[in-house]
Structure formats: C-alpha cells, structure tokens
mmCIF file of C-alpha atoms in Angstrom:
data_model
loop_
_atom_site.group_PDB
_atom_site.id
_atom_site.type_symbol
_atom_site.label_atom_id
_atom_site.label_comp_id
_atom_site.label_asym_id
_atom_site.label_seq_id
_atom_site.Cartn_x
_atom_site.Cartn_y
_atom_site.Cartn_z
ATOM 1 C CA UNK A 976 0.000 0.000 0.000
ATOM 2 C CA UNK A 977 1.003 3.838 -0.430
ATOM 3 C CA UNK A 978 2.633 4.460 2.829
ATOM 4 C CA UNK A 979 0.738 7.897 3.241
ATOM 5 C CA UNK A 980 -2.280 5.821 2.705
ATOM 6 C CA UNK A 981 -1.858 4.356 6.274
ATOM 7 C CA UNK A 982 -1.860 6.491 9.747
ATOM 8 C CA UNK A 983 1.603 5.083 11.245
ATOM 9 C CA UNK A 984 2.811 1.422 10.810
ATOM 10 C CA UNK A 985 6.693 0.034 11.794
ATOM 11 C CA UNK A 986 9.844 -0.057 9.942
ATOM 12 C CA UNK A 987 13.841 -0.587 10.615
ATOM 13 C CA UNK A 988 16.229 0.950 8.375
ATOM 14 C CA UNK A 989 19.791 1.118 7.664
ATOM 15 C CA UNK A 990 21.377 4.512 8.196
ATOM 16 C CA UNK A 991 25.206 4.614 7.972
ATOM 17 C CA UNK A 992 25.670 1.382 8.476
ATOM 18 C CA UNK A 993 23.898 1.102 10.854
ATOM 19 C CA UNK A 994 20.027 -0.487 11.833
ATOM 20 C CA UNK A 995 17.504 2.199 12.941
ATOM 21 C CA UNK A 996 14.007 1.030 14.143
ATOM 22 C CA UNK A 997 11.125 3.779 12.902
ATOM 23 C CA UNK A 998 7.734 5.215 12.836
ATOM 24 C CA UNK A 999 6.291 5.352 9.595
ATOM 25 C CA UNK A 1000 3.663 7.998 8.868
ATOM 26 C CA UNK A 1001 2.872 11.087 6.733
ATOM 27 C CA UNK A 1002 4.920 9.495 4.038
ATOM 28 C CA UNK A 1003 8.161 9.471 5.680
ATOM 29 C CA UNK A 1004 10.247 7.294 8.253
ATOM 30 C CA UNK A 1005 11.110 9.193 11.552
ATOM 31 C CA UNK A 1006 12.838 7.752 14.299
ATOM 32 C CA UNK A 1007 11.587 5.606 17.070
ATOM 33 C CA UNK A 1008 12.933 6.379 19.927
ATOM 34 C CA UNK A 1009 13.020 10.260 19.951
ATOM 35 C CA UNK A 1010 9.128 10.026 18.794
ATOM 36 C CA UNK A 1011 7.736 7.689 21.555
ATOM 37 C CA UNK A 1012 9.999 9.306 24.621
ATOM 38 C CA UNK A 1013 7.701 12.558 23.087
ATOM 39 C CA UNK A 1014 4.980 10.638 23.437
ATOM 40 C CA UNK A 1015 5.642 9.579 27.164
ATOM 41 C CA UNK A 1016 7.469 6.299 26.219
ATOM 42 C CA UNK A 1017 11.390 6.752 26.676
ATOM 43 C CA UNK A 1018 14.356 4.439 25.941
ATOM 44 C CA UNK A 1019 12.612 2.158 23.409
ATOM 45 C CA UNK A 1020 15.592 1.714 20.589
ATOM 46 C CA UNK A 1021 14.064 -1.323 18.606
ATOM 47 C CA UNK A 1022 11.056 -3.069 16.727
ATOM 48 C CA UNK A 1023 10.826 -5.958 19.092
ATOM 49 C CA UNK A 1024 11.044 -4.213 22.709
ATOM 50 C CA UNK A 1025 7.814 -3.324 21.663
ATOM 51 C CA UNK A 1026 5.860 -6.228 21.673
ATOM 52 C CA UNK A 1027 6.702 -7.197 25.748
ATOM 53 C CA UNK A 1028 4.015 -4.295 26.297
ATOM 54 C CA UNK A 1029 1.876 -3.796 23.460
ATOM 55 C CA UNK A 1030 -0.840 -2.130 24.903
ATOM 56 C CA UNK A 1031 1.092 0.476 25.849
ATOM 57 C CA UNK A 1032 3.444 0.772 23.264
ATOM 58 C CA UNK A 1033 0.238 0.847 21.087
ATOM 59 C CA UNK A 1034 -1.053 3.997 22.671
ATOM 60 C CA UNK A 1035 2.331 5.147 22.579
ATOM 61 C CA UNK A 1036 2.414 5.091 18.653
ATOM 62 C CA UNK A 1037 -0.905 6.258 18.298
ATOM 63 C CA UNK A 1038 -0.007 9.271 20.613
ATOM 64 C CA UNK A 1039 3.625 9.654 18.515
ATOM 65 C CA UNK A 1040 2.399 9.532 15.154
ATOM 66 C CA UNK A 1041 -0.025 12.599 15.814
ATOM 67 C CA UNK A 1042 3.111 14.918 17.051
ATOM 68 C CA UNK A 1043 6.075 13.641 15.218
ATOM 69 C CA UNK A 1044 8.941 16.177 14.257
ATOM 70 C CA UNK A 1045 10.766 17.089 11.107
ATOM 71 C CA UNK A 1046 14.099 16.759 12.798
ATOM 72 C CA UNK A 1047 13.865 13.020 13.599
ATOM 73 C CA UNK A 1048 13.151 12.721 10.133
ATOM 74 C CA UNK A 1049 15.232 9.811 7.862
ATOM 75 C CA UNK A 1050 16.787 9.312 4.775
ATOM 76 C CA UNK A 1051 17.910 5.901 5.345
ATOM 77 C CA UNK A 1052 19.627 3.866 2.492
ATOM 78 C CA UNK A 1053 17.648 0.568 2.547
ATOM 79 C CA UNK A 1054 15.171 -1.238 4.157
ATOM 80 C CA UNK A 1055 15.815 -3.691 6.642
ATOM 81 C CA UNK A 1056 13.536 -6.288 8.097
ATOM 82 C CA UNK A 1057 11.124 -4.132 10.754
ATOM 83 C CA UNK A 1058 11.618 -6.841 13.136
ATOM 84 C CA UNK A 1059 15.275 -8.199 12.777
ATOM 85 C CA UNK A 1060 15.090 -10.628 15.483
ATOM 86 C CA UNK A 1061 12.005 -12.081 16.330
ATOM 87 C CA UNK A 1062 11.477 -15.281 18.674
ATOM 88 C CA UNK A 1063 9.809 -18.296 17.281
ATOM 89 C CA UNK A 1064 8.847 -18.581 13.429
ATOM 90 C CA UNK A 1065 6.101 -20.924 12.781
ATOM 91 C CA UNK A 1066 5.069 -21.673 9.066
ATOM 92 C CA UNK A 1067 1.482 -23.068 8.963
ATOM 93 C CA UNK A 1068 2.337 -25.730 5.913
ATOM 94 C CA UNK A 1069 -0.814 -26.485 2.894
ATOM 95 C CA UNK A 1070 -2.936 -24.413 4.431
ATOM 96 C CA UNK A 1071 -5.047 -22.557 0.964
ATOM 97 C CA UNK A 1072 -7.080 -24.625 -0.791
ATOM 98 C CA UNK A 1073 -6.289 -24.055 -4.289
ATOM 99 C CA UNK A 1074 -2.583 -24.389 -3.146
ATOM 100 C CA UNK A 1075 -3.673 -28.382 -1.981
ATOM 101 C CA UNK A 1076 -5.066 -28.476 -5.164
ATOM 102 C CA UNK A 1077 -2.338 -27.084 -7.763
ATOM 103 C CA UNK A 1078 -0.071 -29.722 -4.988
ATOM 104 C CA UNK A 1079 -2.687 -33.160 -6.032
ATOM 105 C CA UNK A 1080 -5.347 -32.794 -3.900
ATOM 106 C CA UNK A 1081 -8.433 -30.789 -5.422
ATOM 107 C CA UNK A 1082 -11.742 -30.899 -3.863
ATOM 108 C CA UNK A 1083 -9.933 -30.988 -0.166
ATOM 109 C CA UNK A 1084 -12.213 -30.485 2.609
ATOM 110 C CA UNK A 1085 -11.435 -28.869 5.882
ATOM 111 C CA UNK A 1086 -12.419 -31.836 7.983
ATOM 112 C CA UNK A 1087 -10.448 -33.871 6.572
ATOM 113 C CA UNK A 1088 -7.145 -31.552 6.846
ATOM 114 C CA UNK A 1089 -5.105 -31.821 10.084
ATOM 115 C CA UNK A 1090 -2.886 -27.820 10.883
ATOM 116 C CA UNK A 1091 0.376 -28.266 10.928
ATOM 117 C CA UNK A 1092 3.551 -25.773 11.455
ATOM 118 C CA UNK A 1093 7.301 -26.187 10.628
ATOM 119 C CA UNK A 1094 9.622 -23.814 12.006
ATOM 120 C CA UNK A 1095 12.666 -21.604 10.718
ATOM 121 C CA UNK A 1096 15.524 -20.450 12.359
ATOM 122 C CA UNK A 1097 14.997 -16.472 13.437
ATOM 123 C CA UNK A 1098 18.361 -15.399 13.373
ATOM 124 C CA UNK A 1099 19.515 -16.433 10.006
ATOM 125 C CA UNK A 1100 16.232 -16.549 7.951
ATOM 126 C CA UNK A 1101 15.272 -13.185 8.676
ATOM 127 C CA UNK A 1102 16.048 -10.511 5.692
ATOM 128 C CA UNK A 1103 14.694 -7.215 4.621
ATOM 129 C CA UNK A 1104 14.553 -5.896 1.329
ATOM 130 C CA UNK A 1105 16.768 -5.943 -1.345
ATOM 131 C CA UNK A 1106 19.425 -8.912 -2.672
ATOM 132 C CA UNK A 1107 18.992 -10.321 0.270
ATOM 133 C CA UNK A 1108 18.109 -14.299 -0.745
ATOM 134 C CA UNK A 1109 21.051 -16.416 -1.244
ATOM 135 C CA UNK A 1110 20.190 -19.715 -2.537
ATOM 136 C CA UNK A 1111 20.221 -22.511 -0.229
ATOM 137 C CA UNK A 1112 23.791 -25.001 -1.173
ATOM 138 C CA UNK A 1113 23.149 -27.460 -3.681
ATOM 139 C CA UNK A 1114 19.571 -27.018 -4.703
ATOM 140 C CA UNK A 1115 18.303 -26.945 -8.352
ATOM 141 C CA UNK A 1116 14.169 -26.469 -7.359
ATOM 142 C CA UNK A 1117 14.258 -23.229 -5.198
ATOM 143 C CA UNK A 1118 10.840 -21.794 -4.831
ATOM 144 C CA UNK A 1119 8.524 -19.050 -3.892
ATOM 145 C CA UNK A 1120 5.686 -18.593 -1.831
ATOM 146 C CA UNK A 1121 4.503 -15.498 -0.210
ATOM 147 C CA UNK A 1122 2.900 -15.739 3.318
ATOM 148 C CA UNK A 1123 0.467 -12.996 5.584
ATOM 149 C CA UNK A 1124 2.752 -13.228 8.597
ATOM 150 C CA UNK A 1125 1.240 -12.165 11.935
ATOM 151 C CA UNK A 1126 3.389 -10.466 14.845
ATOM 152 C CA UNK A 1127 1.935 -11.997 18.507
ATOM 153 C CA UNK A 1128 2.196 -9.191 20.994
ATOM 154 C CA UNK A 1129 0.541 -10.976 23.549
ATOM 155 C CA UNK A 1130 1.964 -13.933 25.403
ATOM 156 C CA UNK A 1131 -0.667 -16.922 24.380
ATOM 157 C CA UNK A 1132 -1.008 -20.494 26.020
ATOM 158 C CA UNK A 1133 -3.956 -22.693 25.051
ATOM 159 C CA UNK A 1134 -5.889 -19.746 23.476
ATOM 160 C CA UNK A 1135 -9.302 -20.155 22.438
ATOM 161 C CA UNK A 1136 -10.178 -19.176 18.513
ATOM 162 C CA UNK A 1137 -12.417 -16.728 19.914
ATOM 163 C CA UNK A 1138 -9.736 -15.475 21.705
ATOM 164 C CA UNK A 1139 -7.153 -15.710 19.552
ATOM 165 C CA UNK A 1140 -6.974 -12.180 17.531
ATOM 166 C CA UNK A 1141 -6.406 -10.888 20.613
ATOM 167 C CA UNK A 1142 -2.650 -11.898 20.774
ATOM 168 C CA UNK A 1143 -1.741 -10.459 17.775
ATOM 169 C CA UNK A 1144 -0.237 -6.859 17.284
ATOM 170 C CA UNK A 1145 0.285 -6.738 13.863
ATOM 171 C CA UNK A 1146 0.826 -7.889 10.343
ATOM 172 C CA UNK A 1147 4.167 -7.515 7.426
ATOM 173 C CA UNK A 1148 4.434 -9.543 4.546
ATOM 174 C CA UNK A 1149 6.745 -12.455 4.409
ATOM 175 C CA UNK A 1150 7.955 -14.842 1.694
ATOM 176 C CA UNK A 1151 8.786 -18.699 2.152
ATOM 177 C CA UNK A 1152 11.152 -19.600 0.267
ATOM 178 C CA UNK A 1153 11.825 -23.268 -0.057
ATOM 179 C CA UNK A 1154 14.464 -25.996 -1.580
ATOM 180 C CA UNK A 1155 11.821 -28.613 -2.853
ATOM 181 C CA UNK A 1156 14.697 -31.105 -3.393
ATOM 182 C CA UNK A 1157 16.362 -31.149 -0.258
ATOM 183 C CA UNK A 1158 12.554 -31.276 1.092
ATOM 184 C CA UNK A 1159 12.022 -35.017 -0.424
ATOM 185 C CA UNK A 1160 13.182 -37.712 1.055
ATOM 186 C CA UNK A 1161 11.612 -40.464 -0.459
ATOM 187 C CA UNK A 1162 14.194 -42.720 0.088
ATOM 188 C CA UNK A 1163 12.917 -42.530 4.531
ATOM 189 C CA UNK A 1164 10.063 -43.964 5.574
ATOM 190 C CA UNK A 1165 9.228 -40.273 6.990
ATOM 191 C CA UNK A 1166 9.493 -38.946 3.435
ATOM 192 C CA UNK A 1167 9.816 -35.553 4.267
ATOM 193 C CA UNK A 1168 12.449 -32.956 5.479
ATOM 194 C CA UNK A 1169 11.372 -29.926 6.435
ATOM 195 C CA UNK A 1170 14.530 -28.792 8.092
ATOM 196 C CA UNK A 1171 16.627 -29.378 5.006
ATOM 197 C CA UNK A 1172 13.856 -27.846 2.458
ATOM 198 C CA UNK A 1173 12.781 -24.546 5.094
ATOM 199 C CA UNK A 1174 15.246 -24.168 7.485
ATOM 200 C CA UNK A 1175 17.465 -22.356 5.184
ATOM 201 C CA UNK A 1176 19.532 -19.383 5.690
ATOM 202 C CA UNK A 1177 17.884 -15.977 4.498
ATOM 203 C CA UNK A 1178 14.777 -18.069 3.153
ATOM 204 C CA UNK A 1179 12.373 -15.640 4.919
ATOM 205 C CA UNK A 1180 12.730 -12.320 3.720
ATOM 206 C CA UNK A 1181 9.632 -10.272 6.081
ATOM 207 C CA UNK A 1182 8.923 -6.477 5.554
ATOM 208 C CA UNK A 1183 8.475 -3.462 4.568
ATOM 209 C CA UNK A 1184 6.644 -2.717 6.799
ATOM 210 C CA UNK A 1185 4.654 -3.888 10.250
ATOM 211 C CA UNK A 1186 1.593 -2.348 10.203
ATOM 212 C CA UNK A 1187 -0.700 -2.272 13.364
ATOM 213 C CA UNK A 1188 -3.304 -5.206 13.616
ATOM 214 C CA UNK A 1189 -5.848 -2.309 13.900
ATOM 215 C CA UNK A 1190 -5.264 -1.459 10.488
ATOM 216 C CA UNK A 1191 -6.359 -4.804 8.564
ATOM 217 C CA UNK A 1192 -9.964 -5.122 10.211
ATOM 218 C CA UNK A 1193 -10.378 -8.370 8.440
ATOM 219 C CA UNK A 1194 -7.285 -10.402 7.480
ATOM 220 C CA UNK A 1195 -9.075 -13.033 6.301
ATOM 221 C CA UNK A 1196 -9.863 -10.868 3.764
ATOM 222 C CA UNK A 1197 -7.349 -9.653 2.166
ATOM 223 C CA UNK A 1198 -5.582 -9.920 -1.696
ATOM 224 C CA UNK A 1199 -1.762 -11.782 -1.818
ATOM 225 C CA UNK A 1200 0.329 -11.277 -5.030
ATOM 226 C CA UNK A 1201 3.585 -12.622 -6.031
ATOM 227 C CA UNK A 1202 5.619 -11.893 -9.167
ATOM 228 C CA UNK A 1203 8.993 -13.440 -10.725
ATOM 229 C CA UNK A 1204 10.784 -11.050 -12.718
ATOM 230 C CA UNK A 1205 7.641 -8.979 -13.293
ATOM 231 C CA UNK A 1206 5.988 -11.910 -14.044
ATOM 232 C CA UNK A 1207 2.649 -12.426 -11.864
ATOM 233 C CA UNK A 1208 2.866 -16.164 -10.560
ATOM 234 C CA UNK A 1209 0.539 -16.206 -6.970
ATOM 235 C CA UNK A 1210 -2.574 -13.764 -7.231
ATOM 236 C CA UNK A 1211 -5.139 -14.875 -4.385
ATOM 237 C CA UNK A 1212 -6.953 -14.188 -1.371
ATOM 238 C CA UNK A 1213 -6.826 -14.968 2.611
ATOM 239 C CA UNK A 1214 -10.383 -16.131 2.557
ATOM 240 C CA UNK A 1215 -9.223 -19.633 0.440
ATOM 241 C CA UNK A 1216 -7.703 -20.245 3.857
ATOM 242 C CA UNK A 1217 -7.980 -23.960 5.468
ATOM 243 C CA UNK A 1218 -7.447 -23.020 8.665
ATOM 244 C CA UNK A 1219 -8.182 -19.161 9.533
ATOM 245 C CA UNK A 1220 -5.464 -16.958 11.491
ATOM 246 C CA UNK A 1221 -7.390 -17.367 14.861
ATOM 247 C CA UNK A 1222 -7.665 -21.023 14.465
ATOM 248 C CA UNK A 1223 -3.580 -20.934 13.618
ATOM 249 C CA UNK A 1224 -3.088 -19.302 16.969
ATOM 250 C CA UNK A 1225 -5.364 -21.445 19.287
ATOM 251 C CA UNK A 1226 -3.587 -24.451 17.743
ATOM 252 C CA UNK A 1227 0.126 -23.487 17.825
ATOM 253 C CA UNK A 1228 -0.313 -22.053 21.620
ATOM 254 C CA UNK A 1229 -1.664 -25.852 22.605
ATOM 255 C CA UNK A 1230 1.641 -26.852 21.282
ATOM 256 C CA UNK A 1231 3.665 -24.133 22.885
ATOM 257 C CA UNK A 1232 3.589 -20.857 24.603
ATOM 258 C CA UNK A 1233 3.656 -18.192 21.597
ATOM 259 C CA UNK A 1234 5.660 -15.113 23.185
ATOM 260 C CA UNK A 1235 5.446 -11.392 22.239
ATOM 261 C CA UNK A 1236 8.004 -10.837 19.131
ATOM 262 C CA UNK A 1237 6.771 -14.250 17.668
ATOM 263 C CA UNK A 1238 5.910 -14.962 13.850
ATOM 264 C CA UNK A 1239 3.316 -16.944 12.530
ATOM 265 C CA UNK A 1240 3.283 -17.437 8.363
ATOM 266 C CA UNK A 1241 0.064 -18.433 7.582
ATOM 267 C CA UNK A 1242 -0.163 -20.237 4.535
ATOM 268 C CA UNK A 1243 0.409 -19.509 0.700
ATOM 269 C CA UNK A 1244 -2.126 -19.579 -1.883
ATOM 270 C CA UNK A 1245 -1.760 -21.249 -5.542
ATOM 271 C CA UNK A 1246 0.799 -20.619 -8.082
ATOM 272 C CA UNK A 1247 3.687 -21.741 -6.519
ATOM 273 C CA UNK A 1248 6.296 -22.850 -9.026
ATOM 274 C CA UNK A 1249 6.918 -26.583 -8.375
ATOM 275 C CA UNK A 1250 3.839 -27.711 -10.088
ATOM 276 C CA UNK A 1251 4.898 -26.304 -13.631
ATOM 277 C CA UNK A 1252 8.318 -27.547 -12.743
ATOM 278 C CA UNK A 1253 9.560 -23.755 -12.601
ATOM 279 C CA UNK A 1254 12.343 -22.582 -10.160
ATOM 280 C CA UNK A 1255 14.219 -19.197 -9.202
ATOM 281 C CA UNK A 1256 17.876 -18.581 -10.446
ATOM 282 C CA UNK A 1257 20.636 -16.396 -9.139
ATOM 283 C CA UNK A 1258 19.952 -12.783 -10.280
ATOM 284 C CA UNK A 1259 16.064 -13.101 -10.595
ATOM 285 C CA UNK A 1260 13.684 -10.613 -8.331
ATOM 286 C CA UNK A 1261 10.864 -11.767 -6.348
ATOM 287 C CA UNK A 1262 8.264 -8.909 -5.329
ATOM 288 C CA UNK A 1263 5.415 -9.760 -3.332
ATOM 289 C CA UNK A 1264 2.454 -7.303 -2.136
ATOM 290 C CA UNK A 1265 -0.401 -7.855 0.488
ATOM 291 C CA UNK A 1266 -3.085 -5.399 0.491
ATOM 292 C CA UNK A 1267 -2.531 -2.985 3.335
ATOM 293 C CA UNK A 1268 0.629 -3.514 4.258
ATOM 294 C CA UNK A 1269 2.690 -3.029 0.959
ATOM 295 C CA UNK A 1270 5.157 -4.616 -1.161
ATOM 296 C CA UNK A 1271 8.596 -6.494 -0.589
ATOM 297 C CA UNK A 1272 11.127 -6.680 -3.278
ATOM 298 C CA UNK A 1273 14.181 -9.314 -2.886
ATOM 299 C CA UNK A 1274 16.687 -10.373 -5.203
ATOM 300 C CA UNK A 1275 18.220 -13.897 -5.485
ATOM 301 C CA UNK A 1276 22.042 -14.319 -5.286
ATOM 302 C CA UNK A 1277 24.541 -17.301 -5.713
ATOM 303 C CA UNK A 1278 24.986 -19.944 -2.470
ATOM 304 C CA UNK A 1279 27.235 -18.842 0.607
#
C-alpha cells in the first residue's frame, strides 16, 4: 500500500551502516525512539522491545504519530527487516485450498485436513529488502511462496479461537522460500524434510513494513500477489484459507507458549512454481504485495 495511505505502521532501516528502528507515517520514516519518549514512552531503541508491552506501546504510537517532528526525520539507504530478530517462526504448511489443489489434492475439505507448522531459524532466515536471498547449497528447485505473517504481541497459552486475535499486534508480509529437493526424502520412511527444504539461511525475507493489527480489520480478507521477474505467478486471497489466522493461533499455543516478538506465516495460496516444474535462479527478483501492508522486493544471489 502507499505508505501515506496508512496512519503510522513500523519499519527498521539502515542509516550509515547502521540499523535504525522507525515510525512510519505522513509518508516518511522518523525515528523511534526520539518520537515515543515525546509521546511519554522513553528508551525504546528497537522493533521488538515493543511487543513485551503492546498495549502500551500501542497507545504510545498512536499518541507519537499525531506529534512527530521534522528533525527526527530519515533518509535511510535501505530497508531492513522491521523486526530483525524475532522469537519463534512458525510456518502453517498447505494451508489454501487451491494451493492443496495445484499440490494433487483438489476438492480438499477442511475436515479432513489436520494444521500443521514447521519452524525456521529467526536469526539467520530473517532478511529485509533488497538482494537479500542467497540460494540454499546445492539445490536446483528453489521456490517461492509469499505468506500474511502475523506479529503476537501478547503472550498466548492454550488460546481459544475466539480469543485468539487478541494476541496479535500486527501484520508484514513475508515470503517462504523453499528448496523442494532437499525437502524429499523419499528414500525414509518419513518422506519428508522440512529442516533441510525450510530451514534455510535468508529463506524468509519479512517487511516493509509492520503495520498495526488495527489497520487490517479483516485479514481473512485480504488480496496476496507474487511476481517473478515482473511476471505475476501467486494472485489470491486470505479467505481460500484452510485453517483461519485465529484457528492458527489457538492451535500453535496448545503446542507451545507463543511469546510477544513471535511470527506466525500463515499459509500460501496457488501458483507456486513446483507444479509447472519452474524454479528461481541467481539474479532473478521476487516482489510480493499484500493489500494494506505493501510490497517487498528481494533479489536472489549465488549460495554462501
């Protein structure tokens, strides 16, 4: 989305050298810290000290955004990820139906699906905008697939679904980016490996933005699009969802204890490339937009 078109959301930049966590608003980036300790919130330097007190850092922003100041104003030179180090990442896997379908399994019906998550490393996954995306070693089938990602800003054990959407702060766009080689394993009886084909190093590029949960009223309602060199391969909606947001979070928090800062992908809709046997190659760029939040642009570059 235009970012004037929104009234504040999150961002962290790179200023000489150096990562700067912002308020976005009016258009511009300003800086964080100076513009909540105006707003009655002092000493808050990053994205994800946030999140231990959302409520208040909520009203903070809200209060901030309406009396921000030219002088904390940035010109940073890129985009980093708004929140470089988040806790947990949990990837709900299959979880669109026309995605079951383009994978072999049309006319799937929600009963008979089960939710399931895989996980990826935080500190090594996470990348902002940019050539950013190395590919994982070895692979020959690397592959897109862009992901709502929700931000939990409220600690959540055993949450009901009609509790759920109240542990979430906000939303950013994310892209899963997978090695559908080193994912097979048909050789095991377990078949799969989702550490090998997930778990890969800057595989989950997030950004540009976190925008507040307050400003998508419905995300199970909004449109996902992915292109490949300017070529439109995903174009769908939330609502073709298995398994809604809310049911994500009351499942995962029966599992484990979701903590402020976490991640939650929620699923990928159809168009994915390894059905048409198409895969990314060094040098090509990936762009994928979610309606409200706005777009994020990544390059692919050689293995490291």
């Amino acid at each position: 989305m235009p970012a004037g078109a929104m009234e504040w959301a999150l961002a962290t930049v790179e200023v000489g050298g150096a990562a700067v966590a912002c308020i976005e608003a009016r258009g511009a980036l300003y800086r964080l810290e100076p513009s909540l300790a105006r707003a009655g919130l002092a000493g808050q330097t990053s994205i994800a000290g946030l999140f231990a007190d959302w409520g208040r850092a909520e009203a903070a922003l809200r209060r901030a955004a309406g009396m921000l100041d030219e002088t904390d104003r940035l010109e940073p030179s890129r985009r980093l990820a708004p929140l470089l180090y988040p806790g947990k990442i949990l990837c709900a896997g299959a979880n669109y139906f026309d995605h079951l379908a383009e994978m072999g399994m049309p006319g799937a019906k929600k009963e008979e699906q089960r939710l399931f998550f895989f996980m990826k490393p935080p500190r090594n996954a996470i990348v902002g905008e940019g050539a950013t995306v190395h590919m994982p070693i070895g692979t020959e089938k690397f592959d897109w697939e862009i992901e709502l990602a929700a931000v939990i800003g409220k600690t959540a054990r055993n949450a009901s679904v009609d509790q759920a959407m109240q542990h979430v702060a906000g939303y950013t766009v994310a892209i899963d980016f997978s090695a559908r080689d080193h994912n097979r394993a048909p050789e095991t009886f377990y078949k799969l490996d989702w550490v090998a084909g997930k778990a890969n190093d800057t595989c989950c590029p997030i950004g540009p933005r976190i925008v507040p949960a307050s400003a998508i009223p419905d995300p199970q309602n909004i449109g996902l699009k992915l292109s490949v060199n300017g070529e439109t391969k995903q174009d769908g909606r939330s609502t073709d969802m298995i398994f809604s947001l809310a049911e994500q979070i009351a499942t995962a928090s029966r599992i484990m204890t979701l903590d402020p800062g976490d991640l939650i992908l929620t699923g990928t809709p159809a168009g994915v490339g390894v059905p048409k046997g198409t895969f990314l190659a060094v040098g090509d760029s990936v762009e994928a937009a979610i309606e409200g939040i706005g777009t994020l642009s990544v390059e692919i570059r050689e293995p490291r």
